[in-house]
XYZ file of C-alpha atoms in Angstrom:
569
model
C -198.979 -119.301 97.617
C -198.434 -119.605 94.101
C -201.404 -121.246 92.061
C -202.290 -122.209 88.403
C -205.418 -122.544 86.593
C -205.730 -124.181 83.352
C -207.205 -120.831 80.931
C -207.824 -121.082 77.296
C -207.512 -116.717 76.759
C -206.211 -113.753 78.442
C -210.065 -112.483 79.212
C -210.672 -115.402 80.840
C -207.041 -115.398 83.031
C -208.563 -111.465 83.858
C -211.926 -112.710 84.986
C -210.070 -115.620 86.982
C -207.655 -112.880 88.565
C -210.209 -110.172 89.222
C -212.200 -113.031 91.474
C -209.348 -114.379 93.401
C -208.662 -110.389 94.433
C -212.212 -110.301 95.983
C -213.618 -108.204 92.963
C -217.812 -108.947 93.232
C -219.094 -107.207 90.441
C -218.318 -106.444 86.799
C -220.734 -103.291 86.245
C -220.415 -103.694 82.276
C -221.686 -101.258 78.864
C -220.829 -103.379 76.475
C -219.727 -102.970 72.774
C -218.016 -104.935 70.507
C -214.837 -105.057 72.371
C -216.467 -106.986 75.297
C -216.552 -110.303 72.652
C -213.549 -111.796 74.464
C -214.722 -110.961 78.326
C -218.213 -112.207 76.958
C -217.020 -115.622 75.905
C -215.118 -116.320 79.219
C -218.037 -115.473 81.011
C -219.878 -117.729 79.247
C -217.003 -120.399 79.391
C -216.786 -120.187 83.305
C -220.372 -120.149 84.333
C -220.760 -123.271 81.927
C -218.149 -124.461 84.312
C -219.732 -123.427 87.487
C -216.118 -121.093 88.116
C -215.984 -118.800 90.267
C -216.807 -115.229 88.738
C -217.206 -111.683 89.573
C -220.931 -110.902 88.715
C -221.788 -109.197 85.744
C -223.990 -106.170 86.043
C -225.528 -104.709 83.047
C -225.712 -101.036 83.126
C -227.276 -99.390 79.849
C -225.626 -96.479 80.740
C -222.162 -95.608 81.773
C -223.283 -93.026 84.242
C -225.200 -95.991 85.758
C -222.137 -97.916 85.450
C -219.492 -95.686 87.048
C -221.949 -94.053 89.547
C -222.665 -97.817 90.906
C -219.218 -98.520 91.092
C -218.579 -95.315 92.989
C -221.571 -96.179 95.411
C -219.858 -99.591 96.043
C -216.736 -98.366 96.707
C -217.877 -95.459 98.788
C -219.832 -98.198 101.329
C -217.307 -100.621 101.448
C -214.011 -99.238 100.750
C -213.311 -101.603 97.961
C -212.589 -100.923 94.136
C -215.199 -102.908 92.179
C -214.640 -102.724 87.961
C -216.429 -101.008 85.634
C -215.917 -101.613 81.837
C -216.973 -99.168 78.958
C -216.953 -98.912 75.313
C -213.852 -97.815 73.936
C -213.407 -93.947 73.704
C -217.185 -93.348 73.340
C -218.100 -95.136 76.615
C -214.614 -93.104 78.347
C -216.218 -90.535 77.008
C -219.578 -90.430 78.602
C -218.200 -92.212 81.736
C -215.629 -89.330 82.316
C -218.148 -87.057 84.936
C -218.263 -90.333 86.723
C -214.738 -90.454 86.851
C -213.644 -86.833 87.802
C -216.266 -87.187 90.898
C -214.675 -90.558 91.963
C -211.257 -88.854 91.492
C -212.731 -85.853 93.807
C -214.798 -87.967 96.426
C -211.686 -90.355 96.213
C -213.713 -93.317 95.384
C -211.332 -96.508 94.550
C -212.787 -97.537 91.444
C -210.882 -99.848 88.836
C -212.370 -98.106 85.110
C -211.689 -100.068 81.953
C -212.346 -99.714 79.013
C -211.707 -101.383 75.302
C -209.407 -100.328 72.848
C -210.470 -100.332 69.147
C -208.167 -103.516 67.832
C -205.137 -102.223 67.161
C -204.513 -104.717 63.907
C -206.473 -104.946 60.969
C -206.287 -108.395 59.627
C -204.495 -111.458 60.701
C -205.095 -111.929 64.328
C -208.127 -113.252 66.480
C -209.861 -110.039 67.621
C -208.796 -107.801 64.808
C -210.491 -105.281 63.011
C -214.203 -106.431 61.527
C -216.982 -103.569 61.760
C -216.600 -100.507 60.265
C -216.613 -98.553 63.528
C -213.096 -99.928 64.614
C -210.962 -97.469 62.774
C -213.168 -94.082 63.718
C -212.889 -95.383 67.650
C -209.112 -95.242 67.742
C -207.271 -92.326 69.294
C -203.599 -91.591 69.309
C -203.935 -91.739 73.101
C -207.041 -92.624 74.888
C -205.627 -92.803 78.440
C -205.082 -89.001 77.697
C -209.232 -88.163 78.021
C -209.128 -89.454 81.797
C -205.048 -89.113 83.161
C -205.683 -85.841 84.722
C -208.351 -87.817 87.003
C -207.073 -91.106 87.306
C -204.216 -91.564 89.774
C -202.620 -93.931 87.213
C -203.858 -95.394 83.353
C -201.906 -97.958 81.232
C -202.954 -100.626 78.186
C -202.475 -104.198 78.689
C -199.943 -105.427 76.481
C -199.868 -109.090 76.614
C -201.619 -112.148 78.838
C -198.636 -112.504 80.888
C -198.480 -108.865 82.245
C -201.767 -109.348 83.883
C -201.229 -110.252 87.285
C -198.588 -107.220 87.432
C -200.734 -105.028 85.671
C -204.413 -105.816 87.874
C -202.553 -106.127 91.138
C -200.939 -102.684 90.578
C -204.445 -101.028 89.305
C -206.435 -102.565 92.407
C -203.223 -101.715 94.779
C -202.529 -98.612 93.356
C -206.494 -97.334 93.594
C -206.849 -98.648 97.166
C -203.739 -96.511 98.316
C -204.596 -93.131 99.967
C -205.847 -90.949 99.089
C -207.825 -93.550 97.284
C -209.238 -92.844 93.796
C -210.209 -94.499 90.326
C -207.587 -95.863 87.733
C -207.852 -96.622 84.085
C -206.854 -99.753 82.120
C -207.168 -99.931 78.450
C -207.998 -103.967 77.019
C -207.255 -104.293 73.103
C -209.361 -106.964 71.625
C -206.248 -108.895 70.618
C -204.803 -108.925 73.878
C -208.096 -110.019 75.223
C -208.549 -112.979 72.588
C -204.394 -114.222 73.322
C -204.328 -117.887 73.733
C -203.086 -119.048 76.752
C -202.824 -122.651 78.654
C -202.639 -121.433 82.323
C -202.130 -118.779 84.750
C -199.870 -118.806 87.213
C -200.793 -116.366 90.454
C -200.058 -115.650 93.726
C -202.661 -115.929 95.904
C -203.249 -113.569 98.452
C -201.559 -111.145 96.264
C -197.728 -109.684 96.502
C -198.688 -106.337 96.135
C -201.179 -104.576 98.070
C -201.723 -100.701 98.917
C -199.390 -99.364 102.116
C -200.549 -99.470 105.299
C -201.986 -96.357 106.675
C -199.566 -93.647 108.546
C -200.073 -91.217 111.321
C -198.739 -87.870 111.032
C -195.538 -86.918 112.473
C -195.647 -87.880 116.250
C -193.757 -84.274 116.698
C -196.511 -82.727 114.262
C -199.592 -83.665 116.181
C -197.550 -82.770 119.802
C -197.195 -79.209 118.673
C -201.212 -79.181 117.370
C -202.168 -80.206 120.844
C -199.916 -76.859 122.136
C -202.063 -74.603 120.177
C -205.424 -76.337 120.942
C -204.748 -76.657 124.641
C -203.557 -72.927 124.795
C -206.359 -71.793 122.004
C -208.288 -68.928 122.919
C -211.579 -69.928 120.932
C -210.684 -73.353 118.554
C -213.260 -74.808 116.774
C -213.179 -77.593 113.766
C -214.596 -77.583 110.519
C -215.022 -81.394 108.834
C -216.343 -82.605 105.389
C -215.295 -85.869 104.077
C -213.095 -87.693 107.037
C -215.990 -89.782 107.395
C -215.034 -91.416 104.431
C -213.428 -93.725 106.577
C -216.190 -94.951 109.619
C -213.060 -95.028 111.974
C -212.619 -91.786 111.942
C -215.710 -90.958 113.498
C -215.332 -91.718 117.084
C -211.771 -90.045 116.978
C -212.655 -87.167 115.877
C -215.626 -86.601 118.950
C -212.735 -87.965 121.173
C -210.977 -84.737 120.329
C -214.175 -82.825 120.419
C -214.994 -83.660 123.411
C -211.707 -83.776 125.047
C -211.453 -79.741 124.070
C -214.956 -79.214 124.826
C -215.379 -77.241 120.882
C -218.047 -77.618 117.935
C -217.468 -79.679 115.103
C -219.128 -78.033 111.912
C -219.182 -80.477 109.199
C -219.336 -77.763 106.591
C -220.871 -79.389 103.294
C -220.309 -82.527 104.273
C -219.555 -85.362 101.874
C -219.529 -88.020 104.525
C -221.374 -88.291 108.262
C -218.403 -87.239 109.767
C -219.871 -86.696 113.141
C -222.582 -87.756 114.668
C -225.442 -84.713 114.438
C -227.129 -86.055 116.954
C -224.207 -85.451 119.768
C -224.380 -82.228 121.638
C -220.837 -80.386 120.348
C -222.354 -80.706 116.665
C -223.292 -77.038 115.400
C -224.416 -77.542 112.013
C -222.799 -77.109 109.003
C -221.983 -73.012 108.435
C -218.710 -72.331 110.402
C -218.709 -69.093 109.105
C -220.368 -66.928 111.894
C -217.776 -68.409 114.055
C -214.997 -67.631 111.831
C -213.534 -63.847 112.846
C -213.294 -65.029 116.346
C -212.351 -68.707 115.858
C -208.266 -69.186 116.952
C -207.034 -72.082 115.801
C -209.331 -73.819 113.854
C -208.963 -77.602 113.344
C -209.814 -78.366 108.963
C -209.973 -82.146 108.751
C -210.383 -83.538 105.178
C -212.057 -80.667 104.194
C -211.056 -78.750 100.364
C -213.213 -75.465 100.505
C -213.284 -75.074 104.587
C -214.944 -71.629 103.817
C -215.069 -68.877 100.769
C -212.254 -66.662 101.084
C -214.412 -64.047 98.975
C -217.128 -63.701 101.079
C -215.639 -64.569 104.824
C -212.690 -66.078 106.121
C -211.083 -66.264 109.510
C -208.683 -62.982 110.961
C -205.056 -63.199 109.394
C -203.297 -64.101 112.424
C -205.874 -67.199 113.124
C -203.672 -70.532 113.221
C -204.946 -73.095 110.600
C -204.587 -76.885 111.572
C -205.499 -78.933 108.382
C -205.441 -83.056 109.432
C -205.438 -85.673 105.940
C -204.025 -87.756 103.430
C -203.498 -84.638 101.527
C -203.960 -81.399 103.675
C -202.116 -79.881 100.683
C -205.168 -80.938 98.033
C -202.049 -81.358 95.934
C -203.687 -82.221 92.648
C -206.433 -79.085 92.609
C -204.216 -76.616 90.667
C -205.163 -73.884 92.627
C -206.038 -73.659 96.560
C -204.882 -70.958 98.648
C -205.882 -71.556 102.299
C -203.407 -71.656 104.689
C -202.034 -74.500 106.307
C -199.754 -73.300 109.221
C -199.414 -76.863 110.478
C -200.063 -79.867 108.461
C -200.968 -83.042 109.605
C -200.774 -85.864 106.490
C -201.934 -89.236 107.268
C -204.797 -91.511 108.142
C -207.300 -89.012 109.866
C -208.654 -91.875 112.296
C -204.515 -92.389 113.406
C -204.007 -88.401 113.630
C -206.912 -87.317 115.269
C -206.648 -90.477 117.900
C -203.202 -89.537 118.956
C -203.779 -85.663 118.929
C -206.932 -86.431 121.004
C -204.697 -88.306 123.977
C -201.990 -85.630 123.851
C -204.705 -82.845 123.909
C -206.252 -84.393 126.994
C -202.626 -84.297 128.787
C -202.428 -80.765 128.705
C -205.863 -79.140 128.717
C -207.482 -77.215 131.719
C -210.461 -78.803 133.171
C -212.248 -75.447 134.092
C -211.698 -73.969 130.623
C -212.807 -77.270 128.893
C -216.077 -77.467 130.649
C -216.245 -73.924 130.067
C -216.231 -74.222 126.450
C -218.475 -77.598 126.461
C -221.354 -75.310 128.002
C -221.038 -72.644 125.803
C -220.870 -74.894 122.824
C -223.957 -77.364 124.197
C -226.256 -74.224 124.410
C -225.127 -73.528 121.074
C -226.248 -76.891 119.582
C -229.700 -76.821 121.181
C -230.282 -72.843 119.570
C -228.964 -75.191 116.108
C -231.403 -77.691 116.719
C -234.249 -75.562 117.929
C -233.649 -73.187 114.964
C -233.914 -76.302 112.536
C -236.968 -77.747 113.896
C -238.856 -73.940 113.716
C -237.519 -73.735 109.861
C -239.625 -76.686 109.059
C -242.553 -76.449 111.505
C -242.756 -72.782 110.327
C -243.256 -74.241 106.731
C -245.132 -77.853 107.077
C -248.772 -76.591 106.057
C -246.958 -74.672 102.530
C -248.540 -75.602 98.986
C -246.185 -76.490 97.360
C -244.456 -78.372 99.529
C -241.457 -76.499 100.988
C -237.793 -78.541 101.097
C -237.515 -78.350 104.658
C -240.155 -79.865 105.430
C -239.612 -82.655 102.760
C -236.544 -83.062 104.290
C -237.871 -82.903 108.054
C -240.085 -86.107 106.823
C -237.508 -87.955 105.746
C -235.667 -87.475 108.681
C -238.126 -88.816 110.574
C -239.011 -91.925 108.570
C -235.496 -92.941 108.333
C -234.046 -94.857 111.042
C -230.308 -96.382 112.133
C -230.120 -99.261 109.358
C -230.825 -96.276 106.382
C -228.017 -95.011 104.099
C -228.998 -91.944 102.734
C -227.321 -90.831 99.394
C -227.936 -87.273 98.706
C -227.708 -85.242 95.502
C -227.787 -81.615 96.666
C -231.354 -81.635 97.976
C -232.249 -83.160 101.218
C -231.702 -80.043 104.045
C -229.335 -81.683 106.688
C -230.310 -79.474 109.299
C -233.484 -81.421 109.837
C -232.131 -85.083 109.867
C -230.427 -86.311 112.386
C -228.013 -88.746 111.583
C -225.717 -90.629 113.915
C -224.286 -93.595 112.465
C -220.600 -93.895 110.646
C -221.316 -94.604 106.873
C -225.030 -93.707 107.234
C -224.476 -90.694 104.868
C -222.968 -89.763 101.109
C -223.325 -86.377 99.175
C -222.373 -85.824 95.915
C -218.734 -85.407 95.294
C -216.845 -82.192 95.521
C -216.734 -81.893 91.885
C -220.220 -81.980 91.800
C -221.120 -83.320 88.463
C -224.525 -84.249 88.364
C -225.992 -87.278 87.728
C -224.449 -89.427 90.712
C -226.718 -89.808 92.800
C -229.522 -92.947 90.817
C -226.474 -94.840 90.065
C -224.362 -94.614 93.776
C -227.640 -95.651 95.745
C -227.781 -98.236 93.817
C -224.495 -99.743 94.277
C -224.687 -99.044 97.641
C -227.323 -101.130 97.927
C -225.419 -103.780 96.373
C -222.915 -103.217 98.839
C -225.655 -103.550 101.862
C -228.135 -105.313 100.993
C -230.002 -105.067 104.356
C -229.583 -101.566 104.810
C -232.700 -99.192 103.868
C -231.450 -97.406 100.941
C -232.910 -93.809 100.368
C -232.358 -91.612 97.507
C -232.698 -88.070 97.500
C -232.106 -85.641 94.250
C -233.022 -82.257 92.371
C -235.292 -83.103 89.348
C -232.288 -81.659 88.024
C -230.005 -84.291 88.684
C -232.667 -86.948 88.531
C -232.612 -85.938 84.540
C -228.723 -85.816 84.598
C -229.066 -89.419 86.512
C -230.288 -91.320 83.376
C -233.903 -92.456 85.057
C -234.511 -94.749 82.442
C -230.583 -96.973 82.329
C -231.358 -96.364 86.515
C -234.556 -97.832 87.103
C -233.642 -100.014 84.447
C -230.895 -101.230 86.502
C -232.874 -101.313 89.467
C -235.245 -103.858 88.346
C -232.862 -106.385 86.430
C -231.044 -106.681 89.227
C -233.050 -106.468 92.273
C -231.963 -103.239 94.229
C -235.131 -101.813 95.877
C -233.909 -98.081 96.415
C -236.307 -95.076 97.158
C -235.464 -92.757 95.303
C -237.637 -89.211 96.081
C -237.067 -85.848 93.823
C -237.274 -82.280 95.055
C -239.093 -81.268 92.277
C -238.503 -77.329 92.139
C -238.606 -77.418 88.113
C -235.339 -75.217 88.033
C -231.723 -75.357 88.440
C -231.852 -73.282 91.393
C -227.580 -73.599 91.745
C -227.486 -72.069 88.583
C -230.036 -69.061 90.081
C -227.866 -68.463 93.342
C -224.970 -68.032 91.433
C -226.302 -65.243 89.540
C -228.025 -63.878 92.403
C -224.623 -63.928 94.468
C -222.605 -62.495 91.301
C -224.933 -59.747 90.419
C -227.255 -59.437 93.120
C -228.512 -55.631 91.547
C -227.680 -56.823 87.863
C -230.482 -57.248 84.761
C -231.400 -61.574 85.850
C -232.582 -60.753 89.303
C -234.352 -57.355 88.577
C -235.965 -58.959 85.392
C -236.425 -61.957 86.684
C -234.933 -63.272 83.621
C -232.769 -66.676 84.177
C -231.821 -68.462 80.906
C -230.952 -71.728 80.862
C -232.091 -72.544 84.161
C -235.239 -73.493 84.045
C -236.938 -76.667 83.867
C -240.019 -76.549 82.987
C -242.816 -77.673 81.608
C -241.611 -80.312 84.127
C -242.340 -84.327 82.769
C -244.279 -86.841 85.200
C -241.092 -88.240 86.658
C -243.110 -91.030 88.470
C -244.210 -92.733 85.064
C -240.817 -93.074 84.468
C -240.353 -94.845 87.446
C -243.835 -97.144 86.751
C -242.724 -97.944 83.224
C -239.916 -99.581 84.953
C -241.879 -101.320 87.269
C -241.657 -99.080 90.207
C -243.971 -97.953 92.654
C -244.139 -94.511 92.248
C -246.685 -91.713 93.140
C -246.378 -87.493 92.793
C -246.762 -86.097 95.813
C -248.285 -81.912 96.065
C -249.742 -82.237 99.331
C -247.736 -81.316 102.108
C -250.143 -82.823 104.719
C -250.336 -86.006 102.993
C -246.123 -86.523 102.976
C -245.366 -88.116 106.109
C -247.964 -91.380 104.943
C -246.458 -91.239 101.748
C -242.689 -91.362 102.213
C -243.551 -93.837 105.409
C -245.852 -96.332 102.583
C -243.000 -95.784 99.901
C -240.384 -97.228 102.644
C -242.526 -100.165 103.480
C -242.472 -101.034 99.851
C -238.765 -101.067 99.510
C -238.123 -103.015 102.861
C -241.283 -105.466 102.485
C -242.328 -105.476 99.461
C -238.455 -105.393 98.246
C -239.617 -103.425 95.021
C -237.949 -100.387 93.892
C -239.922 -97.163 95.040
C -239.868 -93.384 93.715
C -241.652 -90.267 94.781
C -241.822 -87.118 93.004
C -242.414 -84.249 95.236
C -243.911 -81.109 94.119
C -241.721 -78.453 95.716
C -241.301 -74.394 95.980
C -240.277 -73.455 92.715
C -236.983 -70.448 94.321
């Protein structure tokens, strides 16, 4: 149905447009190119108009990692807006992670004014001629999946419907608008719209029907097929597909640094998440949404071991280099593939070899479990506290309504997590800093779910604490957020240890630039903001604390943060 709204300016058409495509929230870090969106806000609310909610974030990590935590709960592209090419600029790890994790995420950003004189928005602080570039889009276009500059108020239905349609379209990912001032400040009457909108992203495909027939061949007729997951979880509905083919073959699923809760850990054909024991004898082996399914340098499966990869991209066509094999690909909507391969593996398999394979597989997942629990009992009396059993508490406190966002830390192998969207790591590209602002906007995204927090003091620093809990506050979001304090950048130490295992940093002991000490009182960062936050060195003591720090963030709805003392590697 077409509609029009009487408008006075282009910003406020955008606002208008952005709320009748179901965009919530505006997470904003404003400069002097947000005059224009600022008055229509103003100008709306006056009016009691319908608007997406601005969020303040004083950082644009804050801003882009709450968009990203949003979008990675609900599967919907929220906006972020940032200051010209300074705010791009500090914005852009948020972006290449949402480009990696494939985040929908609609990024804009101001444009210095493009006139000088002459026109409403142009040119008036000395800072507008340094912030122009001969091409801005050009800082982000290798990570966006498409960028563009509004030209004119009437191109804005076209141009939003494409950015919102174009991120939501798999694989999903962020996309970049540039607003001049000018543009922003046009004058119009009205906007004319259609409403629901004429473009919207495909619908999702299953892979070629003759495809996933000749994957169920080689799985039926497999000597030893296993499958290694990491991010099809992205979508919930792909989680009960994929154990429908599980258990339908009687194999493990390994969800091998897992992005997403792909599979429930709790069910008795999960193994863990290191494939790579089971790798020389594996044949075929099932990769579903998964980039770096193992490290070619240090193990990979024999040559003549048949690869299945199942996604929206088994190809990973936009990493420039990526060499594992794909001697079937199956591109489409994981939850369609694996559903349909599932039913034509189960009219060809053999019973007796099925339930052969489920036994075998079963015992395997109790030695998993009972090898996990002995890590952390083995360790629960340590000073300082040791990671597993940090993370052996928190899988205990946490229950099915918790949403755990992880940044590196938390040791998987002692939660056990059952629940489709229950679970987020830190993207692929793995630039830190994620973590504060995503649990964040995933609480905005469910605001009855338990959200818990878990990241490196490392990435806590990365994180921007103080724009975070900052955040947190102003806008009610009662996260726990709890740092494995080791005082080092211990990925930085295992990659030296792995490259030169004999060489002068491990026999010295000598590890520049990694270390992170003398370490601050994270906590009174927290309590400046308002928090409830305690440091935590006793190991005996943790189980109370992380189950008191919870009851604050569900009852007491007040944001919570503990910093735990850990091992320093």
């Amino acid at each position: 149905m077409l509609k029009k709204v009487a408008v006075e300016s282009a910003a406020e058409a955008y606002l208008e447009l952005l709320a009748s495509r179901g965009v919530e929230y505006f997470f904003g870090n404003a400069g002097t190119d947000f005059a224009p969106i600022i008055e229509a806000y103003a100008k709306r609310a006056a009016q009691g108009q319908v608007l997406p909610r601005a969020i303040t974030a004083p950082h644009e990590i804050t801003a882009i990692g709450m968009a990203h935590g949003y979008a990675m709960v609900t599967g919907r592209p929220q906006v972020v807006m940032v200051h010209v090419i300074v705010g791009t600029a500090n914005a852009l790890g948020g972006i290449i992670n949402a480009a990696r994790a494939h985040a929908p995420i609609l990024v804009t950003a101001g444009r210095t004014p493009l006139t000088e004189e002459k026109m409403l928005g142009a040119r008036n602080r000395h800072i507008h001629w340094a912030q122009e570039s001969f091409d801005q889009g050009a800082m982000v276009r290798e990570f966006v999946k498409w960028d563009y500059e509004l030209r004119m108020g009437s191109q804005l239905e076209t141009v939003v419907d494409r950015a919102l349609a174009i991120s939501r379209s798999e694989p999903q990912g962020p996309v970049y608008l540039t607003l001049p001032r000018e543009t922003l400040s046009e004058k119009l009457d009205n906007l004319e719209y259609f409403d629901p909108p004429r473009v919207g992203p495909p619908a999702a495909t299953m892979a070629d029907p003759a495809a996933i027939e000749r994957a169920a061949e080689l799985l039926a007729s497999g000597r030893n097929p296993i499958i290694i997951a990491k991010s099809s979880g992205r979508d919930p509905q792909a989680v009960a597909p994929l154990v429908a083919l599980a258990e339908a073959l009687g194999i493990p699923v390994f969800d091998q640094a897992a992005t997403h809760l792909n599979f429930p850990q709790s069910h008795a054909l999960y193994c863990g998440g290191d494939p790579t024991p089971q790798l020389a004898d594996a044949d075929p082996i099932v990769v579903v949404e998964a980039d770096a399914p193992w490290f070619p340098a240090l193990r990979s499966p024999g040559p003549e071991t048949t690869i299945i990869q199942i996604g929206h991209d088994p190809l990973f066509s936009r990493y420039p280099i990526r060499g594992f094999a794909v001697d079937l690909g199956l591109a489409g909507a994981p939850r369609l593939t694996l559903a349909a391969l599932a039913e034509a593996v189960k009219r060809r398999v053999d019973g007796a070899a099925v339930e052969a394979r489920r036994k075998r597989w079963e015992a395997e997942h109790r030695r998993y479990v009972e090898a996990s629990e002995n890590k952390s009992k083995a360790v629960r009396g340590d000073s300082p506290i040791d990671m597993a059993w940090l993370s052996r508490c928190i899988g205990e406190a946490i229950d099915d309504s918790t949403i755990v966002v992880n940044e590196y830390d938390l040791d998987t192998t002692q939660t056990k997590l059952r629940v489709p969207g229950s679970y987020f790591s830190q993207s692929p590209a793995s630039g830190l800093g994620w973590g504060l602002g995503a649990a964040l906007g995933a609480k905005l995204a469910a605001p009855d779910k338990t959200i818990v927090c878990c990241v490196g003091d490392g990435a806590y620093i990365f994180g921007t604490p103080t724009a975070a809990h900052w955040a947190a506050r102003a806008h009610n979001l009662p996260v726990l957020n709890v740092i494995f304090n080791n005082r080092v950048w211990n990925a930085v130490k295992r990659s030296v240890s792995s490259h030169a295992p004999q060489g002068w940093a491990m026999r010295t002991g000598t590890m520049a630039m990694s270390d992170l000490e003398p370490a601050p009182d994270y906590e009174l960062i927290a309590r400046a903001s308002g928090h409830w936050a305690e440091r935590v060195e006793d190991a005996g003591v943790l189980p109370d604390m992380i189950r008191q720090a919870l009851r604050v963030v569900r009852d007491d709805k007040r944001p919570a943060l503990l910093n735990v003392i850990c091992k320093k590697p």
